[in-house]
CSV table of C-alpha atoms in Angstrom, one decimal:
chain,number,residue,atom,x,y,z
A,1164,MET,CA,-55.3,151.9,189.9
A,1165,LYS,CA,-54.1,155.4,190.1
A,1166,THR,CA,-54.4,158.5,188.0
A,1167,LYS,CA,-52.3,161.7,188.0
A,1168,LYS,CA,-52.9,164.1,190.8
A,1169,LEU,CA,-54.4,167.4,189.8
A,1170,SER,CA,-51.8,170.1,190.5
A,1171,SER,CA,-49.7,172.6,188.7
A,1172,LYS,CA,-46.8,170.2,188.5
A,1173,LEU,CA,-48.7,167.5,186.6
A,1174,PRO,CA,-48.4,166.4,183.0
A,1175,SER,CA,-51.3,167.1,180.6
A,1176,LEU,CA,-54.9,166.5,181.7
A,1177,SER,CA,-55.7,164.6,178.5
A,1178,LYS,CA,-54.7,161.3,180.0
A,1179,ILE,CA,-56.9,161.9,183.1
A,1180,GLY,CA,-59.7,162.7,180.7
A,1181,CYS,CA,-59.1,159.5,178.8
A,1182,MET,CA,-59.2,157.5,182.1
A,1183,LYS,CA,-62.5,159.2,183.1
A,1184,ARG,CA,-64.0,158.4,179.7
A,1185,VAL,CA,-63.1,154.8,180.1
A,1186,VAL,CA,-64.7,154.6,183.5
A,1187,ILE,CA,-67.8,156.4,182.3
A,1188,SER,CA,-68.1,154.0,179.4
A,1189,ALA,CA,-67.8,151.1,181.8
A,1190,ILE,CA,-70.6,152.2,184.0
A,1191,THR,CA,-72.9,152.9,181.0
A,1192,ILE,CA,-72.3,149.4,179.7
A,1193,LEU,CA,-73.0,148.0,183.2
A,1194,TYR,CA,-76.4,149.8,183.2
A,1195,THR,CA,-77.4,148.4,179.9
A,1196,ALA,CA,-76.4,144.9,180.7
A,1197,SER,CA,-77.9,145.0,184.2
A,1198,ALA,CA,-81.2,146.1,182.7
A,1199,ASN,CA,-81.0,143.1,180.3
A,1200,SER,CA,-80.6,140.9,183.4
A,1201,ALA,CA,-83.5,142.5,185.2
A,1202,PHE,CA,-86.0,142.6,182.4
A,1203,ALA,CA,-85.5,139.0,181.3
A,1204,ASP,CA,-88.4,137.8,183.3
A,1205,GLU,CA,-90.3,134.6,182.9
A,1206,ALA,CA,-92.2,135.9,179.9
A,1207,SER,CA,-89.0,136.4,178.0
A,1208,VAL,CA,-87.4,133.1,178.6
A,1209,VAL,CA,-87.0,131.0,175.5
A,1210,ASP,CA,-89.9,128.8,174.8
A,1211,GLU,CA,-88.2,125.5,175.2
A,1212,SER,CA,-91.0,123.3,173.7
A,1213,LYS,CA,-90.8,125.3,170.4
A,1214,ASN,CA,-87.1,125.4,170.1
A,1215,ASN,CA,-86.4,121.7,171.1
A,1216,LEU,CA,-84.2,122.9,174.0
A,1217,GLU,CA,-83.7,120.9,177.2
A,1218,PRO,CA,-85.9,121.7,180.2
A,1219,LYS,CA,-84.6,124.8,181.9
A,1220,LYS,CA,-83.8,123.0,185.2
A,1221,GLU,CA,-81.3,120.8,183.2
A,1222,LEU,CA,-79.5,123.7,181.5
A,1223,VAL,CA,-77.3,124.3,184.5
A,1224,VAL,CA,-74.5,121.7,184.7
A,1225,LYS,CA,-72.4,120.9,187.7
A,1226,ARG,CA,-69.3,123.2,187.9
A,1227,ASP,CA,-67.3,121.2,190.4
A,1228,ALA,CA,-65.9,118.7,187.9
A,1229,ASN,CA,-64.2,121.4,185.9
A,1230,LYS,CA,-63.1,123.8,188.7
A,1231,SER,CA,-59.6,125.1,188.7
A,1232,TYR,CA,-57.5,126.7,191.4
A,1233,LEU,CA,-54.5,127.4,189.2
A,1234,ILE,CA,-56.1,129.2,186.2
A,1235,PRO,CA,-57.7,132.1,188.2
A,1236,ALA,CA,-54.4,132.6,190.1
A,1237,ALA,CA,-52.5,132.9,186.8
A,1238,GLU,CA,-55.2,135.2,185.5
A,1239,ILE,CA,-55.0,137.5,188.5
A,1240,VAL,CA,-51.2,137.7,188.2
A,1241,GLY,CA,-51.5,138.4,184.5
A,1242,PHE,CA,-54.2,141.0,185.0
A,1243,ASP,CA,-52.1,142.8,187.6
A,1244,PHE,CA,-49.0,142.7,185.3
A,1245,LEU,CA,-50.9,144.2,182.4
A,1246,LEU,CA,-52.5,146.8,184.6
A,1247,ASN,CA,-49.1,147.8,185.9
A,1248,GLN,CA,-47.6,148.0,182.4
A,1249,PHE,CA,-50.6,150.2,181.3
A,1250,ASN,CA,-50.2,152.5,184.2
A,1251,ARG,CA,-46.4,152.8,183.7
A,1252,ARG,CA,-46.9,154.0,180.2
A,1253,TYR,CA,-50.0,156.2,180.6
A,1254,SER,CA,-50.4,157.4,184.2
A,1255,GLY,CA,-47.6,160.0,184.0
A,1256,ILE,CA,-46.3,159.2,187.5
A,1257,SER,CA,-43.6,156.8,188.8
A,1258,ASP,CA,-45.7,154.9,191.4
A,1259,TYR,CA,-45.9,151.9,189.1
A,1260,ASP,CA,-42.1,151.6,188.5
A,1261,SER,CA,-41.9,148.6,190.8
A,1262,ASN,CA,-39.0,146.1,190.7
A,1263,LEU,CA,-37.5,143.5,193.0
A,1264,ASN,CA,-36.0,146.1,195.3
A,1265,THR,CA,-39.4,147.8,195.8
A,1266,ILE,CA,-41.1,144.4,196.3
A,1267,ARG,CA,-38.6,143.5,199.0
A,1268,HIS,CA,-39.1,146.9,200.6
A,1269,ASN,CA,-42.9,146.6,200.5
A,1270,LEU,CA,-42.8,143.1,202.0
A,1271,SER,CA,-41.2,144.6,205.1
A,1272,SER,CA,-43.1,147.9,205.2
A,1273,SER,CA,-46.0,148.7,207.5
A,1274,TRP,CA,-49.4,149.1,205.9
A,1275,LYS,CA,-50.8,152.6,206.0
A,1276,ASP,CA,-53.6,154.8,204.5
A,1277,ASP,CA,-52.9,156.3,201.1
A,1278,LYS,CA,-54.4,159.4,199.6
A,1279,ASP,CA,-55.0,158.6,195.9
A,1280,PRO,CA,-57.9,160.4,194.4
A,1281,PHE,CA,-61.2,159.5,196.1
A,1282,SER,CA,-62.8,158.0,193.0
A,1283,ILE,CA,-59.8,155.8,192.4
A,1284,ASN,CA,-59.6,154.4,195.9
A,1285,GLN,CA,-63.3,154.1,196.6
A,1286,LEU,CA,-64.7,153.2,193.2
A,1287,GLY,CA,-61.8,152.0,191.0
A,1288,HIS,CA,-60.3,149.6,193.6
A,1289,PRO,CA,-63.5,147.8,194.5
A,1290,TYR,CA,-64.1,147.3,190.7
A,1291,GLN,CA,-60.6,146.0,190.4
A,1292,GLY,CA,-61.4,143.5,193.2
A,1293,SER,CA,-64.6,142.5,191.4
A,1294,ILE,CA,-62.4,141.4,188.4
A,1295,TYR,CA,-60.3,139.2,190.7
A,1296,HIS,CA,-63.5,137.7,192.2
A,1297,GLY,CA,-65.0,137.1,188.7
A,1298,PHE,CA,-62.0,135.1,187.6
A,1299,ALA,CA,-62.2,132.8,190.5
A,1300,ARG,CA,-66.0,132.4,190.6
A,1301,SER,CA,-66.2,131.6,186.9
A,1302,ALA,CA,-63.5,129.0,187.3
A,1303,GLY,CA,-65.9,127.0,189.5
A,1304,LEU,CA,-64.7,128.2,193.0
A,1305,THR,CA,-67.1,128.9,195.8
A,1306,TYR,CA,-67.7,132.4,197.2
A,1307,TRP,CA,-65.3,131.9,200.1
A,1308,GLU,CA,-62.6,130.4,198.0
A,1309,SER,CA,-63.0,133.4,195.6
A,1310,LEU,CA,-62.8,135.8,198.5
A,1311,GLY,CA,-59.3,134.4,199.2
A,1312,TYR,CA,-58.3,135.0,195.6
A,1313,THR,CA,-59.6,138.6,195.8
A,1314,LEU,CA,-57.7,139.3,198.9
A,1315,GLY,CA,-54.6,137.6,197.4
A,1316,GLY,CA,-54.9,139.7,194.2
A,1317,SER,CA,-55.2,142.9,196.2
A,1318,ALA,CA,-52.2,142.0,198.4
A,1319,PHE,CA,-50.1,141.1,195.2
A,1320,TRP,CA,-51.0,144.5,193.7
A,1321,GLU,CA,-50.1,146.4,196.8
A,1322,ILE,CA,-46.7,144.7,197.1
A,1323,ALA,CA,-45.7,144.2,193.5
A,1324,GLY,CA,-47.9,146.4,191.4
A,1325,GLU,CA,-46.8,149.7,192.9
A,1326,LYS,CA,-43.5,150.8,194.4
A,1327,VAL,CA,-45.2,152.9,197.1
A,1328,PRO,CA,-45.8,151.3,200.5
A,1329,PRO,CA,-48.9,149.1,200.7
A,1330,SER,CA,-52.1,150.6,202.0
A,1331,LYS,CA,-54.6,149.0,204.3
A,1332,ASN,CA,-57.5,151.0,202.9
A,1333,ASP,CA,-56.9,149.6,199.5
A,1334,MET,CA,-56.8,146.1,200.9
A,1335,ILE,CA,-60.2,146.6,202.5
A,1336,SER,CA,-61.9,148.3,199.5
A,1337,THR,CA,-60.3,146.0,196.9
A,1338,GLY,CA,-60.4,142.7,198.9
A,1339,PHE,CA,-63.7,142.9,200.8
A,1340,GLY,CA,-65.5,145.6,198.9
A,1341,GLY,CA,-64.5,144.0,195.6
A,1342,SER,CA,-65.7,140.7,196.7
A,1343,PHE,CA,-69.1,142.0,197.7
A,1344,LEU,CA,-69.4,143.9,194.4
A,1345,GLY,CA,-68.0,141.1,192.4
A,1346,GLU,CA,-70.4,138.5,193.7
A,1347,ALA,CA,-73.4,140.7,192.8
A,1348,LEU,CA,-72.1,141.3,189.3
A,1349,PHE,CA,-71.3,137.5,188.9
A,1350,ARG,CA,-74.8,136.6,190.0
A,1351,MET,CA,-76.4,139.1,187.6
A,1352,SER,CA,-74.2,138.0,184.7
A,1353,ASN,CA,-75.3,134.4,185.2
A,1354,LEU,CA,-79.0,135.4,185.5
A,1355,VAL,CA,-78.7,136.9,182.0
A,1356,LEU,CA,-77.3,133.6,180.7
A,1357,GLU,CA,-79.7,131.3,182.7
A,1358,ARG,CA,-82.8,133.1,181.3
A,1359,GLY,CA,-81.6,132.5,177.8
A,1360,GLY,CA,-82.1,128.8,177.8
A,1361,SER,CA,-79.6,126.1,176.9
A,1362,LYS,CA,-78.0,128.2,174.1
A,1363,PRO,CA,-77.9,131.9,175.2
A,1364,SER,CA,-78.0,134.3,172.3
A,1365,ILE,CA,-75.0,136.4,171.3
A,1366,TRP,CA,-76.7,139.4,172.9
A,1367,ARG,CA,-77.1,137.6,176.2
A,1368,GLU,CA,-73.5,136.4,176.1
A,1369,THR,CA,-72.3,139.9,175.4
A,1370,GLY,CA,-74.5,141.4,178.1
A,1371,ALA,CA,-73.3,138.9,180.6
A,1372,ALA,CA,-69.7,139.7,179.7
A,1373,MET,CA,-70.3,143.4,180.1
A,1374,ILE,CA,-71.6,142.9,183.6
A,1375,SER,CA,-68.8,140.6,184.7
A,1376,PRO,CA,-65.9,141.0,182.3
A,1377,SER,CA,-63.6,138.4,183.9
A,1378,ALA,CA,-66.4,135.8,183.9
A,1379,GLY,CA,-67.1,136.6,180.3
A,1380,PHE,CA,-63.4,136.2,179.5
A,1381,ASN,CA,-63.3,132.7,181.0
A,1382,ARG,CA,-66.4,131.6,179.1
A,1383,PHE,CA,-64.8,132.8,175.8
A,1384,ALA,CA,-61.2,131.8,176.4
A,1385,MET,CA,-61.7,128.5,178.1
A,1386,GLY,CA,-64.5,127.2,175.9
A,1387,ASP,CA,-66.5,124.3,177.3
A,1388,ARG,CA,-64.5,124.0,180.5
A,1389,PHE,CA,-66.0,127.2,182.1
A,1390,ASP,CA,-69.2,127.7,180.1
A,1391,ALA,CA,-71.4,126.1,182.8
A,1392,VAL,CA,-74.0,128.5,184.1
A,1393,PHE,CA,-74.1,129.1,187.9
A,1394,ALA,CA,-77.3,127.6,189.4
A,1395,SER,CA,-79.3,130.5,190.7
A,1396,ASN,CA,-82.0,128.2,192.1
A,1397,ASP,CA,-84.7,130.4,190.5
A,1398,PRO,CA,-84.8,133.3,193.0
A,1399,ALA,CA,-87.7,135.8,193.3
A,1400,TYR,CA,-86.4,139.1,192.2
A,1401,TYR,CA,-87.4,142.7,191.7
A,1402,SER,CA,-85.9,145.2,189.3
A,1403,ARG,CA,-86.4,148.8,188.3
A,1404,LEU,CA,-84.8,151.2,185.8
A,1405,GLN,CA,-85.5,154.9,186.2
A,1406,LEU,CA,-84.7,157.9,184.0
A,1407,GLY,CA,-85.6,161.4,185.0
A,1408,ILE,CA,-84.8,164.8,186.3
A,1409,SER,CA,-83.9,165.7,189.8
A,1410,ASN,CA,-84.1,169.4,191.0
A,1411,THR,CA,-82.2,170.7,194.1
A,1412,ILE,CA,-84.8,172.6,196.1
A,1413,SER,CA,-82.7,173.2,199.2
A,1414,GLY,CA,-79.1,172.9,200.3
A,1415,ASN,CA,-76.0,174.1,202.1
A,1416,PRO,CA,-72.9,173.3,200.0
A,1417,GLY,CA,-70.5,174.3,202.7
A,1418,THR,CA,-67.0,174.0,201.3
A,1419,ALA,CA,-68.1,172.3,198.1
A,1420,ASP,CA,-68.5,174.0,194.7
A,1421,GLU,CA,-71.8,175.5,193.8
A,1422,ILE,CA,-74.6,173.0,193.5
A,1423,LYS,CA,-76.2,172.3,190.1
A,1424,ARG,CA,-79.9,172.8,190.4
A,1425,ASN,CA,-81.0,170.4,187.7
A,1426,ASP,CA,-79.6,166.9,187.3
A,1427,ALA,CA,-80.5,164.1,184.9
A,1428,GLN,CA,-80.3,160.7,186.5
A,1429,LEU,CA,-80.3,157.1,185.4
A,1430,ASP,CA,-81.0,154.7,188.2
A,1431,PHE,CA,-81.0,150.9,188.3
A,1432,VAL,CA,-82.0,148.6,191.2
A,1433,LEU,CA,-82.1,144.8,191.5
A,1434,GLY,CA,-83.3,142.8,194.5
A,1435,TYR,CA,-82.4,139.1,194.2
A,1436,GLY,CA,-83.6,136.2,196.3
A,1437,LEU,CA,-86.5,138.0,198.0
A,1438,PRO,CA,-87.9,136.2,201.0
A,1439,GLY,CA,-91.0,134.1,200.8
A,1440,LYS,CA,-90.6,132.0,197.7
A,1441,PRO,CA,-91.5,128.4,198.5
A,1442,GLY,CA,-88.5,126.0,198.1
A,1443,TYR,CA,-85.8,128.8,197.8
A,1444,THR,CA,-83.1,128.5,200.4
A,1445,TYR,CA,-80.2,130.7,201.7
A,1446,THR,CA,-77.3,128.3,202.0
A,1447,ARG,CA,-74.8,130.3,199.9
A,1448,PRO,CA,-73.4,133.8,200.4
A,1449,PHE,CA,-75.5,136.3,198.4
A,1450,ASP,CA,-78.4,134.0,197.8
A,1451,TYR,CA,-80.1,137.3,198.8
A,1452,PHE,CA,-78.6,140.6,197.7
A,1453,VAL,CA,-79.6,144.1,196.5
A,1454,PHE,CA,-77.6,146.1,193.9
A,1455,GLN,CA,-78.2,149.8,193.1
A,1456,SER,CA,-76.3,152.2,190.9
A,1457,THR,CA,-77.2,155.8,189.8
A,1458,ALA,CA,-75.5,157.8,187.0
A,1459,SER,CA,-75.8,161.6,187.2
A,1460,THR,CA,-75.1,164.5,184.9
A,1461,ALA,CA,-74.0,166.5,187.9
A,1462,ASN,CA,-71.1,164.3,189.1
A,1463,VAL,CA,-71.2,161.1,186.9
A,1464,PHE,CA,-71.6,158.6,189.7
A,1465,GLU,CA,-74.2,159.5,192.4
A,1466,ASN,CA,-74.0,156.0,194.0
A,1467,LEU,CA,-73.0,152.4,193.6
A,1468,MET,CA,-74.2,150.1,196.4
A,1469,THR,CA,-74.6,146.4,197.1
A,1470,ARG,CA,-75.4,144.4,200.2
A,1471,GLY,CA,-75.8,140.6,200.5
A,1472,LEU,CA,-76.5,137.9,203.1
A,1473,LEU,CA,-73.3,136.1,203.9
A,1474,PHE,CA,-74.5,133.8,206.7
A,1475,GLY,CA,-78.2,133.5,207.5
A,1476,THR,CA,-81.4,131.6,207.5
A,1477,ALA,CA,-85.1,132.0,206.6
A,1478,TYR,CA,-87.8,132.3,209.2
A,1479,GLN,CA,-91.6,132.9,209.4
A,1480,ALA,CA,-94.0,134.5,211.9
A,1481,GLY,CA,-97.6,133.3,211.3
A,1482,ASP,CA,-99.2,132.8,207.9
A,1483,ASN,CA,-98.5,136.3,206.6
A,1484,TYR,CA,-94.8,137.0,207.3
A,1485,ARG,CA,-91.6,135.5,205.8
A,1486,GLY,CA,-88.1,136.7,206.4
A,1487,ILE,CA,-84.4,136.1,206.5
A,1488,TRP,CA,-81.8,137.2,209.1
A,1489,GLY,CA,-78.1,137.0,209.5
A,1490,LEU,CA,-74.8,138.6,208.7
A,1491,TYR,CA,-74.7,141.0,205.7
A,1492,GLY,CA,-71.7,142.3,203.8
A,1493,SER,CA,-72.1,145.7,202.1
A,1494,TYR,CA,-70.2,148.1,199.9
A,1495,ASP,CA,-71.5,151.6,199.5
A,1496,TYR,CA,-70.3,154.5,197.4
A,1497,ILE,CA,-72.4,157.6,197.7
A,1498,SER,CA,-71.6,161.0,196.2
A,1499,PRO,CA,-74.2,163.7,196.1
A,1500,GLN,CA,-73.1,167.1,195.0
A,1501,THR,CA,-71.9,168.3,198.4
A,1502,PHE,CA,-69.9,165.4,200.0
A,1503,ARG,CA,-69.0,161.8,199.3
A,1504,ILE,CA,-68.7,158.7,201.4
A,1505,SER,CA,-67.6,155.1,200.8
A,1506,SER,CA,-67.9,152.2,203.3
A,1507,THR,CA,-67.2,148.5,203.3
A,1508,ALA,CA,-69.0,146.9,206.2
A,1509,LEU,CA,-70.4,143.9,208.0
A,1510,SER,CA,-73.8,144.2,209.6
A,1511,LEU,CA,-76.4,142.1,211.4
A,1512,GLY,CA,-79.9,142.5,210.0
A,1513,THR,CA,-83.1,141.1,208.7
A,1514,THR,CA,-85.2,141.3,205.5
A,1515,GLY,CA,-88.8,140.3,205.3
A,1516,GLN,CA,-92.3,140.7,203.9
A,1517,LEU,CA,-95.6,141.0,205.7
A,1518,TRP,CA,-99.0,140.7,204.0
A,1519,LEU,CA,-101.2,143.4,205.6
A,1520,SER,CA,-104.3,142.5,203.5
A,1521,GLU,CA,-105.2,140.5,200.5
A,1522,SER,CA,-103.4,142.9,198.2
A,1523,ILE,CA,-101.2,145.1,200.3
A,1524,ALA,CA,-97.7,144.0,201.4
A,1525,LEU,CA,-95.0,145.6,203.4
A,1526,GLN,CA,-91.3,144.7,202.7
A,1527,SER,CA,-88.6,145.8,205.1
A,1528,THR,CA,-84.8,145.6,205.8
A,1529,ILE,CA,-83.2,146.6,209.0
A,1530,MET,CA,-79.4,146.5,209.5
A,1531,GLY,CA,-76.8,147.7,211.9
A,1532,GLY,CA,-73.1,147.1,211.8
A,1533,LEU,CA,-69.5,148.3,211.6
A,1534,GLY,CA,-67.5,149.5,208.5
A,1535,TYR,CA,-64.4,151.2,207.4
A,1536,ALA,CA,-65.3,154.4,205.6
A,1537,ALA,CA,-63.8,157.3,203.7
A,1538,VAL,CA,-65.5,160.7,203.7
A,1539,GLY,CA,-64.8,164.1,202.3
A,1540,THR,CA,-66.1,167.2,200.4
A,1541,ASN,CA,-67.2,166.7,196.9
A,1542,ASN,CA,-65.4,169.0,194.4
A,1543,GLY,CA,-63.2,170.3,197.3
A,1544,LYS,CA,-59.7,171.7,197.1
A,1545,THR,CA,-58.2,168.5,195.7
A,1546,GLU,CA,-59.2,164.9,194.9
A,1547,GLU,CA,-57.2,163.9,198.0
A,1548,ASP,CA,-59.2,166.0,200.4
A,1549,TYR,CA,-60.8,163.2,202.5
A,1550,HIS,CA,-60.1,161.0,205.5
A,1551,TYR,CA,-60.8,157.5,206.8
A,1552,GLY,CA,-62.3,156.2,210.0
A,1553,VAL,CA,-64.1,153.2,211.6
A,1554,ALA,CA,-67.8,153.7,211.0
A,1555,PRO,CA,-70.8,152.3,212.9
A,1556,GLN,CA,-73.7,152.5,210.5
A,1557,GLY,CA,-77.4,151.5,210.1
A,1558,LEU,CA,-80.0,151.1,207.4
A,1559,VAL,CA,-83.8,151.0,207.4
A,1560,GLU,CA,-85.7,150.3,204.2
A,1561,LEU,CA,-89.4,150.0,203.7
A,1562,ARG,CA,-91.6,149.4,200.7
A,1563,ALA,CA,-95.4,149.4,200.9
A,1564,ILE,CA,-96.9,147.6,197.8
A,1565,PHE,CA,-100.5,148.4,196.9
A,1566,GLY,CA,-101.5,145.5,194.6
A,1567,LYS,CA,-100.3,145.9,191.1
A,1568,LYS,CA,-100.8,149.6,190.9
A,1569,ALA,CA,-98.4,151.5,193.2
A,1570,SER,CA,-95.6,151.4,195.8
A,1571,LEU,CA,-94.3,153.7,198.5
A,1572,ASP,CA,-90.6,153.4,199.3
A,1573,PHE,CA,-88.5,154.8,202.2
A,1574,THR,CA,-84.8,154.3,202.7
A,1575,GLY,CA,-82.8,155.8,205.5
A,1576,ARG,CA,-79.0,155.4,206.0
A,1577,GLU,CA,-76.7,156.7,208.7
A,1578,TYR,CA,-72.9,156.6,209.0
A,1579,PHE,CA,-70.9,157.7,212.0
A,1580,VAL,CA,-67.3,158.0,210.8
A,1581,SER,CA,-65.4,158.0,214.1
A,1582,ASP,CA,-61.9,159.2,215.1
A,1583,VAL,CA,-60.8,155.5,215.4
A,1584,ASP,CA,-58.1,155.2,212.8
A,1585,ASN,CA,-58.8,158.8,211.7
A,1586,GLU,CA,-55.9,161.2,211.1
A,1587,HIS,CA,-58.1,164.0,212.5
A,1588,GLN,CA,-58.1,162.7,216.1
A,1589,GLY,CA,-60.9,164.0,218.3
A,1590,GLY,CA,-63.3,164.5,215.4
A,1591,HIS,CA,-66.0,162.7,213.6
A,1592,ASP,CA,-68.5,162.9,210.7
A,1593,ASN,CA,-72.2,162.0,210.9
A,1594,ILE,CA,-73.9,161.4,207.6
A,1595,VAL,CA,-77.6,160.9,207.0
A,1596,ARG,CA,-79.2,160.0,203.7
A,1597,ALA,CA,-83.0,159.4,203.3
A,1598,ASP,CA,-85.3,159.2,200.4
A,1599,VAL,CA,-89.1,158.7,199.9
A,1600,ALA,CA,-90.5,157.7,196.5
A,1601,PHE,CA,-94.0,157.0,195.2
A,1602,THR,CA,-94.3,154.9,192.1
A,1603,TYR,CA,-97.6,154.5,190.1
A,1604,ARG,CA,-97.9,151.9,187.4
A,1605,ILE,CA,-99.5,153.2,184.3
A,1606,GLN,CA,-99.6,150.1,182.1
A,1607,GLU,CA,-97.8,146.8,182.3
A,1608,LYS,CA,-94.2,147.5,183.1
A,1609,HIS,CA,-94.4,151.3,182.6
A,1610,ALA,CA,-94.7,153.6,185.6
A,1611,VAL,CA,-94.0,157.1,186.8
A,1612,SER,CA,-92.2,157.9,190.1
A,1613,ILE,CA,-91.8,161.0,192.3
A,1614,LYS,CA,-88.8,161.0,194.7
A,1615,TYR,CA,-87.6,163.3,197.5
A,1616,GLN,CA,-84.0,162.8,198.8
A,1617,TRP,CA,-82.2,164.4,201.7
A,1618,ASN,CA,-78.4,164.1,202.2
A,1619,GLN,CA,-76.6,165.7,205.2
A,1620,ARG,CA,-73.1,165.7,206.6
A,1621,ASP,CA,-72.2,167.1,210.0
A,1622,ALA,CA,-68.4,167.2,210.5
A,1623,THR,CA,-66.9,168.1,213.9
A,1624,PHE,CA,-63.1,168.3,214.4
A,1625,SER,CA,-61.1,170.0,217.2
A,1626,ASN,CA,-58.6,171.6,214.7
A,1627,LEU,CA,-61.2,172.7,212.1
A,1628,ASP,CA,-64.3,174.7,212.1
A,1629,ASP,CA,-67.5,172.6,212.3
A,1630,ARG,CA,-68.9,171.8,208.8
A,1631,LYS,CA,-72.4,171.1,207.7
A,1632,GLN,CA,-73.4,170.2,204.2
A,1633,SER,CA,-76.8,169.2,202.9
A,1634,THR,CA,-79.0,168.9,199.8
A,1635,GLY,CA,-82.7,168.3,199.3
A,1636,THR,CA,-83.8,167.1,195.9
A,1637,LEU,CA,-87.2,166.4,194.3
A,1638,GLY,CA,-87.3,164.4,191.1
A,1639,ILE,CA,-89.7,162.9,188.6
A,1640,TYR,CA,-88.8,159.7,186.7
A,1641,TYR,CA,-90.1,157.4,184.0
A,1642,THR,CA,-89.8,153.9,185.6
A,1643,PHE,CA,-89.5,150.6,183.8
A,1644,LEU,CA,-90.3,147.6,186.0
A,1645,GLY,CA,-88.7,144.3,185.4
A,1646,HIS,CA,-91.9,142.5,186.4
A,1647,ASP,CA,-95.6,143.6,186.2
A,1648,GLY,CA,-95.6,143.9,190.0
A,1649,PHE,CA,-93.4,145.7,192.5
A,1650,GLY,CA,-91.5,142.7,193.8
A,1651,GLU,CA,-94.0,141.2,196.2
A,1652,THR,CA,-93.7,137.5,196.9
A,1653,ASP,CA,-96.9,135.5,197.3
A,1654,TRP,CA,-96.6,132.2,199.2
A,1655,ARG,CA,-100.3,132.0,200.3
């Protein structure tokens, strides 16, 4: 999807404002529905004995018998056609006036990077890809089959949905990033339904459709054929919803606009398939994943991130450690007030939990891999002021859990956006993001958290002055936990 570019030649800004409001509304809905998924723990599952429902393990029917390869293909083509028609009418630009001549031209054109607005390329396109992925997954296809449909939908849009030459960055962010995001949304959507028993309520049906609209469409439009709930195999999971105020206590905005000192934030995290649960296996992509999204009054979307295990296996070391390791796929969109970065990547890594004592546990994730990233200044000269590059990257995440009372979290990320496939040859960006948070449970699911976060970008290019941008924030949050604990898994 594209919006009008912000320049003096452009038509009225009202259409851009409308598009932004649609996106803001979508993320607000996603938060609400995701929270529904997270908070539907065992205590809230329908009491089957009192409602004469089938046992929970029999509620998930086999999906293979009703799977379809044709229906999601037709849905993706139809979705792209409707999106093209909408953009032709309301975007105010001619990029969507495609026809047979432009299609033939694009089929023979070389693929290049485009410079649509950052939020469209790095946030809108992955979400568009998640729609493709949801159509295929809800039609009974496997993850890998659905990935093919997501890539196919992206290629079809690049060639036939726009008249401009196809772009490889869109293919990566829509095809692969959309698949990683789409699988997380599909799993969360099904978790909402599965926790509702054999006959999910209208609220659960609505919440599930809000999380994964294309899966919700198939459940509604195709009736009994695609109403089977995906078998989650009852994963161990941790969820958290936070609402609070973040204050910028230090920073160097560089070429960005002035930093807003006070920022209200809404943050949601779900960890799915946590290691250590007896009987749970990791045979399917995203049987383990983490999803996080943060809305902000400073810049609407502070982050949207997901990572999941594509290939891997469980392992143990002694009686007190359980873990998984393998190949992870990740999509990250991070936009503090000074700069912004988005990356779609593959990484090798491990996730595990170690019991340090009877009540103290340490959870960890360590990953290192290679991605394709976009980076630029937030609120810079234009929305197109950013560049691409191949990006080695790493992540370290630790959580110390002190019984049922408190947790101490640390997350560190680093991205090195190199000059490989970078228009600014001879330069690079090094981005570091780290946060430390302490959460204390007051009563049942209610807790309070204090978090410090540091973001820094060092940009070095031969034809530009070196740039350094940074922010340090300190925030306090009301925290609602999806479970009474902090996500520890006890196999002992």
